[in-house]
Amino acid sequence: MSREMTKNDWNSMAIKVKCPFYVSHSYNRCGSTPSISCEKLPSMDGDVRTQVLFTNKADRDDYMKKYCTDKFYKCSLCRHITWELEEEDENDG
């Protein structure tokens, strides 16, 4: 039986996140697009965030459980942010 994510579920998921680039994820409200917000790519200018959008909440939750709370180092976005930061460090040094 499926049920909507409650505020406690949302907080529980956020607490479990290990990814250093995670900012937030959408709380399931009527009509909201399921998403995960992460820090921006270093090459982006301005006060922006990177957002991953999902077609449904189950996919977003599965992604978070797989990557954000566990194997974040395998997430394509996390790997790209890390790569850009390393490139920045090499160019500064």
mmCIF file of N, CA and C in Angstrom:
data_model
loop_
_atom_site.group_PDB
_atom_site.id
_atom_site.type_symbol
_atom_site.label_atom_id
_atom_site.label_comp_id
_atom_site.label_asym_id
_atom_site.label_seq_id
_atom_site.Cartn_x
_atom_site.Cartn_y
_atom_site.Cartn_z
ATOM 1 N N MET A 1 0.842 -1.184 0.000
ATOM 2 C CA MET A 1 0.000 0.000 0.000
ATOM 3 C C MET A 1 0.883 1.241 0.000
ATOM 4 N N SER A 2 0.658 2.106 -0.954
ATOM 5 C CA SER A 2 1.451 3.324 -1.085
ATOM 6 C C SER A 2 0.830 4.438 -0.264
ATOM 7 N N ARG A 3 1.658 5.286 0.276
ATOM 8 C CA ARG A 3 1.145 6.429 1.020
ATOM 9 C C ARG A 3 2.000 7.638 0.726
ATOM 10 N N GLU A 4 1.430 8.802 0.916
ATOM 11 C CA GLU A 4 2.169 10.043 0.699
ATOM 12 C C GLU A 4 3.245 10.203 1.765
ATOM 13 N N MET A 5 4.342 10.812 1.390
ATOM 14 C CA MET A 5 5.413 11.098 2.332
ATOM 15 C C MET A 5 4.935 12.163 3.318
ATOM 16 N N THR A 6 5.103 11.909 4.587
ATOM 17 C CA THR A 6 4.747 12.887 5.601
ATOM 18 C C THR A 6 5.952 13.775 5.881
ATOM 19 N N LYS A 7 5.730 14.835 6.644
ATOM 20 C CA LYS A 7 6.825 15.731 7.020
ATOM 21 C C LYS A 7 7.908 14.956 7.774
ATOM 22 N N ASN A 8 7.506 14.004 8.615
ATOM 23 C CA ASN A 8 8.498 13.195 9.339
ATOM 24 C C ASN A 8 9.312 12.334 8.392
ATOM 25 N N ASP A 9 8.663 11.766 7.369
ATOM 26 C CA ASP A 9 9.393 10.985 6.364
ATOM 27 C C ASP A 9 10.405 11.867 5.652
ATOM 28 N N TRP A 10 9.988 13.087 5.299
ATOM 29 C CA TRP A 10 10.859 14.026 4.599
ATOM 30 C C TRP A 10 12.084 14.324 5.460
ATOM 31 N N ASN A 11 11.852 14.642 6.747
ATOM 32 C CA ASN A 11 12.964 14.932 7.657
ATOM 33 C C ASN A 11 13.870 13.725 7.829
ATOM 34 N N SER A 12 13.284 12.543 7.940
ATOM 35 C CA SER A 12 14.052 11.319 8.105
ATOM 36 C C SER A 12 14.966 11.093 6.907
ATOM 37 N N MET A 13 14.447 11.318 5.707
ATOM 38 C CA MET A 13 15.247 11.144 4.490
ATOM 39 C C MET A 13 16.376 12.174 4.454
ATOM 40 N N ALA A 14 16.079 13.418 4.775
ATOM 41 C CA ALA A 14 17.089 14.480 4.750
ATOM 42 C C ALA A 14 18.215 14.203 5.747
ATOM 43 N N ILE A 15 17.881 13.669 6.893
ATOM 44 C CA ILE A 15 18.880 13.370 7.925
ATOM 45 C C ILE A 15 19.848 12.277 7.461
ATOM 46 N N LYS A 16 19.374 11.353 6.644
ATOM 47 C CA LYS A 16 20.186 10.216 6.192
ATOM 48 C C LYS A 16 21.152 10.573 5.056
ATOM 49 N N VAL A 17 20.985 11.737 4.455
ATOM 50 C CA VAL A 17 21.816 12.127 3.306
ATOM 51 C C VAL A 17 23.278 12.268 3.718
ATOM 52 N N LYS A 18 24.163 11.688 2.900
ATOM 53 C CA LYS A 18 25.607 11.756 3.138
ATOM 54 C C LYS A 18 26.323 12.606 2.095
ATOM 55 N N CYS A 19 25.662 12.886 0.975
ATOM 56 C CA CYS A 19 26.306 13.624 -0.108
ATOM 57 C C CYS A 19 26.672 15.041 0.345
ATOM 58 N N PRO A 20 27.916 15.448 0.129
ATOM 59 C CA PRO A 20 28.338 16.781 0.550
ATOM 60 C C PRO A 20 27.733 17.911 -0.288
ATOM 61 N N PHE A 21 27.141 17.594 -1.434
ATOM 62 C CA PHE A 21 26.597 18.618 -2.319
ATOM 63 C C PHE A 21 25.073 18.724 -2.253
ATOM 64 N N TYR A 22 24.444 17.881 -1.458
ATOM 65 C CA TYR A 22 22.988 17.919 -1.293
ATOM 66 C C TYR A 22 22.578 19.224 -0.608
ATOM 67 N N VAL A 23 21.506 19.838 -1.096
ATOM 68 C CA VAL A 23 20.957 21.041 -0.475
ATOM 69 C C VAL A 23 19.589 20.732 0.130
ATOM 70 N N SER A 24 18.704 20.137 -0.673
ATOM 71 C CA SER A 24 17.353 19.851 -0.201
ATOM 72 C C SER A 24 16.651 18.943 -1.208
ATOM 73 N N HIS A 25 15.474 18.486 -0.846
ATOM 74 C CA HIS A 25 14.610 17.797 -1.793
ATOM 75 C C HIS A 25 13.187 18.279 -1.566
ATOM 76 N N SER A 26 12.383 18.168 -2.608
ATOM 77 C CA SER A 26 11.023 18.696 -2.526
ATOM 78 C C SER A 26 10.188 17.870 -1.563
ATOM 79 N N TYR A 27 9.350 18.576 -0.828
ATOM 80 C CA TYR A 27 8.372 17.930 0.034
ATOM 81 C C TYR A 27 7.156 17.649 -0.829
ATOM 82 N N ASN A 28 6.570 16.495 -0.683
ATOM 83 C CA ASN A 28 5.469 16.094 -1.554
ATOM 84 C C ASN A 28 4.204 16.892 -1.265
ATOM 85 N N ARG A 29 3.968 17.863 -2.107
ATOM 86 C CA ARG A 29 2.746 18.648 -2.058
ATOM 87 C C ARG A 29 1.978 18.423 -3.340
ATOM 88 N N CYS A 30 0.732 18.638 -3.287
ATOM 89 C CA CYS A 30 -0.108 18.467 -4.469
ATOM 90 C C CYS A 30 0.416 19.340 -5.611
ATOM 91 N N GLY A 31 0.755 18.713 -6.718
ATOM 92 C CA GLY A 31 1.195 19.446 -7.892
ATOM 93 C C GLY A 31 2.667 19.780 -7.942
ATOM 94 N N SER A 32 3.425 19.502 -6.887
ATOM 95 C CA SER A 32 4.857 19.824 -6.927
ATOM 96 C C SER A 32 5.606 18.758 -7.718
ATOM 97 N N THR A 33 6.671 19.174 -8.363
ATOM 98 C CA THR A 33 7.511 18.250 -9.119
ATOM 99 C C THR A 33 8.539 17.646 -8.174
ATOM 100 N N PRO A 34 8.610 16.333 -8.100
ATOM 101 C CA PRO A 34 9.612 15.707 -7.235
ATOM 102 C C PRO A 34 11.018 16.094 -7.705
ATOM 103 N N SER A 35 11.834 16.575 -6.781
ATOM 104 C CA SER A 35 13.155 17.051 -7.167
ATOM 105 C C SER A 35 14.156 16.934 -6.026
ATOM 106 N N ILE A 36 15.425 17.028 -6.403
ATOM 107 C CA ILE A 36 16.531 17.105 -5.456
ATOM 108 C C ILE A 36 17.346 18.327 -5.866
ATOM 109 N N SER A 37 17.663 19.187 -4.909
ATOM 110 C CA SER A 37 18.495 20.356 -5.171
ATOM 111 C C SER A 37 19.891 20.109 -4.617
ATOM 112 N N CYS A 38 20.877 20.428 -5.443
ATOM 113 C CA CYS A 38 22.273 20.238 -5.072
ATOM 114 C C CYS A 38 23.021 21.553 -5.267
ATOM 115 N N GLU A 39 24.230 21.612 -4.737
ATOM 116 C CA GLU A 39 25.047 22.799 -4.968
ATOM 117 C C GLU A 39 25.276 22.962 -6.461
ATOM 118 N N LYS A 40 25.527 24.177 -6.856
ATOM 119 C CA LYS A 40 25.751 24.448 -8.281
ATOM 120 C C LYS A 40 27.091 23.890 -8.736
ATOM 121 N N LEU A 41 27.199 23.712 -10.034
ATOM 122 C CA LEU A 41 28.483 23.346 -10.611
ATOM 123 C C LEU A 41 29.425 24.524 -10.433
ATOM 124 N N PRO A 42 30.672 24.293 -10.100
ATOM 125 C CA PRO A 42 31.609 25.398 -9.900
ATOM 126 C C PRO A 42 31.723 26.333 -11.103
ATOM 127 N N SER A 43 31.504 25.817 -12.296
ATOM 128 C CA SER A 43 31.621 26.645 -13.494
ATOM 129 C C SER A 43 30.422 27.574 -13.713
ATOM 130 N N MET A 44 29.389 27.429 -12.912
ATOM 131 C CA MET A 44 28.198 28.274 -13.055
ATOM 132 C C MET A 44 28.380 29.559 -12.263
ATOM 133 N N ASP A 45 27.971 30.662 -12.856
ATOM 134 C CA ASP A 45 28.060 31.955 -12.177
ATOM 135 C C ASP A 45 26.743 32.269 -11.481
ATOM 136 N N GLY A 46 26.817 33.083 -10.456
ATOM 137 C CA GLY A 46 25.622 33.554 -9.778
ATOM 138 C C GLY A 46 25.175 32.651 -8.646
ATOM 139 N N ASP A 47 24.108 33.076 -7.999
ATOM 140 C CA ASP A 47 23.547 32.365 -6.859
ATOM 141 C C ASP A 47 22.496 31.380 -7.378
ATOM 142 N N VAL A 48 22.946 30.229 -7.826
ATOM 143 C CA VAL A 48 22.057 29.224 -8.408
ATOM 144 C C VAL A 48 22.305 27.862 -7.757
ATOM 145 N N ARG A 49 21.389 26.951 -7.987
ATOM 146 C CA ARG A 49 21.534 25.568 -7.548
ATOM 147 C C ARG A 49 21.275 24.670 -8.740
ATOM 148 N N THR A 50 21.765 23.470 -8.657
ATOM 149 C CA THR A 50 21.473 22.462 -9.658
ATOM 150 C C THR A 50 20.307 21.638 -9.130
ATOM 151 N N GLN A 51 19.349 21.357 -9.989
ATOM 152 C CA GLN A 51 18.185 20.608 -9.548
ATOM 153 C C GLN A 51 17.947 19.418 -10.467
ATOM 154 N N VAL A 52 17.695 18.272 -9.865
ATOM 155 C CA VAL A 52 17.362 17.063 -10.602
ATOM 156 C C VAL A 52 15.866 16.858 -10.442
ATOM 157 N N LEU A 53 15.147 16.780 -11.566
ATOM 158 C CA LEU A 53 13.696 16.623 -11.545
ATOM 159 C C LEU A 53 13.320 15.192 -11.898
ATOM 160 N N PHE A 54 12.262 14.701 -11.282
ATOM 161 C CA PHE A 54 11.801 13.340 -11.496
ATOM 162 C C PHE A 54 10.339 13.351 -11.933
ATOM 163 N N THR A 55 9.945 12.323 -12.663
ATOM 164 C CA THR A 55 8.557 12.249 -13.129
ATOM 165 C C THR A 55 7.611 11.795 -12.031
ATOM 166 N N ASN A 56 8.146 11.139 -11.003
ATOM 167 C CA ASN A 56 7.281 10.735 -9.886
ATOM 168 C C ASN A 56 8.094 10.651 -8.594
ATOM 169 N N LYS A 57 7.388 10.647 -7.488
ATOM 170 C CA LYS A 57 8.023 10.663 -6.168
ATOM 171 C C LYS A 57 8.783 9.371 -5.880
ATOM 172 N N ALA A 58 8.270 8.263 -6.355
ATOM 173 C CA ALA A 58 8.940 6.982 -6.106
ATOM 174 C C ALA A 58 10.334 6.966 -6.729
ATOM 175 N N ASP A 59 10.459 7.485 -7.951
ATOM 176 C CA ASP A 59 11.773 7.553 -8.598
ATOM 177 C C ASP A 59 12.721 8.464 -7.827
ATOM 178 N N ARG A 60 12.205 9.596 -7.366
ATOM 179 C CA ARG A 60 13.034 10.509 -6.568
ATOM 180 C C ARG A 60 13.498 9.841 -5.282
ATOM 181 N N ASP A 61 12.585 9.173 -4.596
ATOM 182 C CA ASP A 61 12.940 8.498 -3.346
ATOM 183 C C ASP A 61 13.944 7.380 -3.578
ATOM 184 N N ASP A 62 13.745 6.603 -4.651
ATOM 185 C CA ASP A 62 14.689 5.533 -4.983
ATOM 186 C C ASP A 62 16.081 6.094 -5.273
ATOM 187 N N TYR A 63 16.126 7.213 -6.025
ATOM 188 C CA TYR A 63 17.401 7.853 -6.355
ATOM 189 C C TYR A 63 18.098 8.319 -5.077
ATOM 190 N N MET A 64 17.334 8.953 -4.198
ATOM 191 C CA MET A 64 17.925 9.438 -2.946
ATOM 192 C C MET A 64 18.470 8.292 -2.107
ATOM 193 N N LYS A 65 17.706 7.204 -2.023
ATOM 194 C CA LYS A 65 18.160 6.052 -1.233
ATOM 195 C C LYS A 65 19.414 5.434 -1.841
ATOM 196 N N LYS A 66 19.473 5.403 -3.161
ATOM 197 C CA LYS A 66 20.622 4.785 -3.844
ATOM 198 C C LYS A 66 21.865 5.668 -3.793
ATOM 199 N N TYR A 67 21.689 6.962 -4.047
ATOM 200 C CA TYR A 67 22.846 7.846 -4.176
ATOM 201 C C TYR A 67 23.034 8.821 -3.008
ATOM 202 N N CYS A 68 22.056 9.629 -2.723
ATOM 203 C CA CYS A 68 22.227 10.695 -1.727
ATOM 204 C C CYS A 68 22.532 10.156 -0.331
ATOM 205 N N THR A 69 21.890 9.053 0.039
ATOM 206 C CA THR A 69 22.069 8.528 1.390
ATOM 207 C C THR A 69 23.080 7.401 1.476
ATOM 208 N N ASP A 70 23.604 6.965 0.335
ATOM 209 C CA ASP A 70 24.508 5.821 0.376
ATOM 210 C C ASP A 70 25.717 6.014 -0.543
ATOM 211 N N LYS A 71 25.561 5.737 -1.810
ATOM 212 C CA LYS A 71 26.686 5.747 -2.747
ATOM 213 C C LYS A 71 26.758 7.054 -3.535
ATOM 214 N N PHE A 72 26.832 8.173 -2.812
ATOM 215 C CA PHE A 72 26.834 9.478 -3.485
ATOM 216 C C PHE A 72 28.004 9.626 -4.447
ATOM 217 N N TYR A 73 29.100 8.951 -4.180
ATOM 218 C CA TYR A 73 30.284 9.032 -5.043
ATOM 219 C C TYR A 73 30.040 8.392 -6.419
ATOM 220 N N LYS A 74 28.933 7.681 -6.586
ATOM 221 C CA LYS A 74 28.581 7.108 -7.882
ATOM 222 C C LYS A 74 27.564 7.956 -8.634
ATOM 223 N N CYS A 75 27.042 8.970 -8.009
ATOM 224 C CA CYS A 75 26.072 9.879 -8.634
ATOM 225 C C CYS A 75 26.795 10.716 -9.693
ATOM 226 N N SER A 76 26.225 10.765 -10.886
ATOM 227 C CA SER A 76 26.852 11.515 -11.985
ATOM 228 C C SER A 76 27.044 12.983 -11.647
ATOM 229 N N LEU A 77 26.052 13.596 -11.017
ATOM 230 C CA LEU A 77 26.156 15.015 -10.673
ATOM 231 C C LEU A 77 27.228 15.239 -9.611
ATOM 232 N N CYS A 78 27.250 14.418 -8.607
ATOM 233 C CA CYS A 78 28.267 14.529 -7.557
ATOM 234 C C CYS A 78 29.667 14.361 -8.147
ATOM 235 N N ARG A 79 29.814 13.394 -9.027
ATOM 236 C CA ARG A 79 31.120 13.161 -9.658
ATOM 237 C C ARG A 79 31.542 14.356 -10.507
ATOM 238 N N HIS A 80 30.593 14.967 -11.197
ATOM 239 C CA HIS A 80 30.928 16.115 -12.036
ATOM 240 C C HIS A 80 31.314 17.328 -11.180
ATOM 241 N N ILE A 81 30.578 17.574 -10.118
ATOM 242 C CA ILE A 81 30.921 18.684 -9.220
ATOM 243 C C ILE A 81 32.315 18.463 -8.645
ATOM 244 N N THR A 82 32.575 17.239 -8.188
ATOM 245 C CA THR A 82 33.889 16.908 -7.629
ATOM 246 C C THR A 82 34.987 17.127 -8.664
ATOM 247 N N TRP A 83 34.757 16.675 -9.900
ATOM 248 C CA TRP A 83 35.734 16.843 -10.972
ATOM 249 C C TRP A 83 36.021 18.325 -11.213
ATOM 250 N N GLU A 84 34.965 19.151 -11.280
ATOM 251 C CA GLU A 84 35.178 20.589 -11.502
ATOM 252 C C GLU A 84 35.945 21.225 -10.350
ATOM 253 N N LEU A 85 35.651 20.832 -9.131
ATOM 254 C CA LEU A 85 36.373 21.375 -7.974
ATOM 255 C C LEU A 85 37.851 20.977 -8.024
ATOM 256 N N GLU A 86 38.121 19.744 -8.406
ATOM 257 C CA GLU A 86 39.509 19.298 -8.522
ATOM 258 C C GLU A 86 40.245 20.045 -9.627
ATOM 259 N N GLU A 87 39.556 20.289 -10.752
ATOM 260 C CA GLU A 87 40.141 21.060 -11.848
ATOM 261 C C GLU A 87 40.452 22.487 -11.390
ATOM 262 N N GLU A 88 39.532 23.063 -10.633
ATOM 263 C CA GLU A 88 39.726 24.411 -10.095
ATOM 264 C C GLU A 88 40.952 24.458 -9.200
ATOM 265 N N ASP A 89 41.101 23.446 -8.320
ATOM 266 C CA ASP A 89 42.249 23.381 -7.419
ATOM 267 C C ASP A 89 43.560 23.264 -8.193
ATOM 268 N N GLU A 90 43.558 22.430 -9.238
ATOM 269 C CA GLU A 90 44.761 22.256 -10.038
ATOM 270 C C GLU A 90 45.149 23.542 -10.757
ATOM 271 N N ASN A 91 44.157 24.287 -11.235
ATOM 272 C CA ASN A 91 44.416 25.528 -11.950
ATOM 273 C C ASN A 91 44.839 26.650 -11.009
ATOM 274 N N ASP A 92 44.425 26.574 -9.734
ATOM 275 C CA ASP A 92 44.822 27.590 -8.767
ATOM 276 C C ASP A 92 46.228 27.362 -8.244
ATOM 277 N N GLY A 93 46.686 26.129 -8.327
ATOM 278 C CA GLY A 93 47.969 25.775 -7.735
ATOM 279 C C GLY A 93 49.137 25.901 -8.621
#
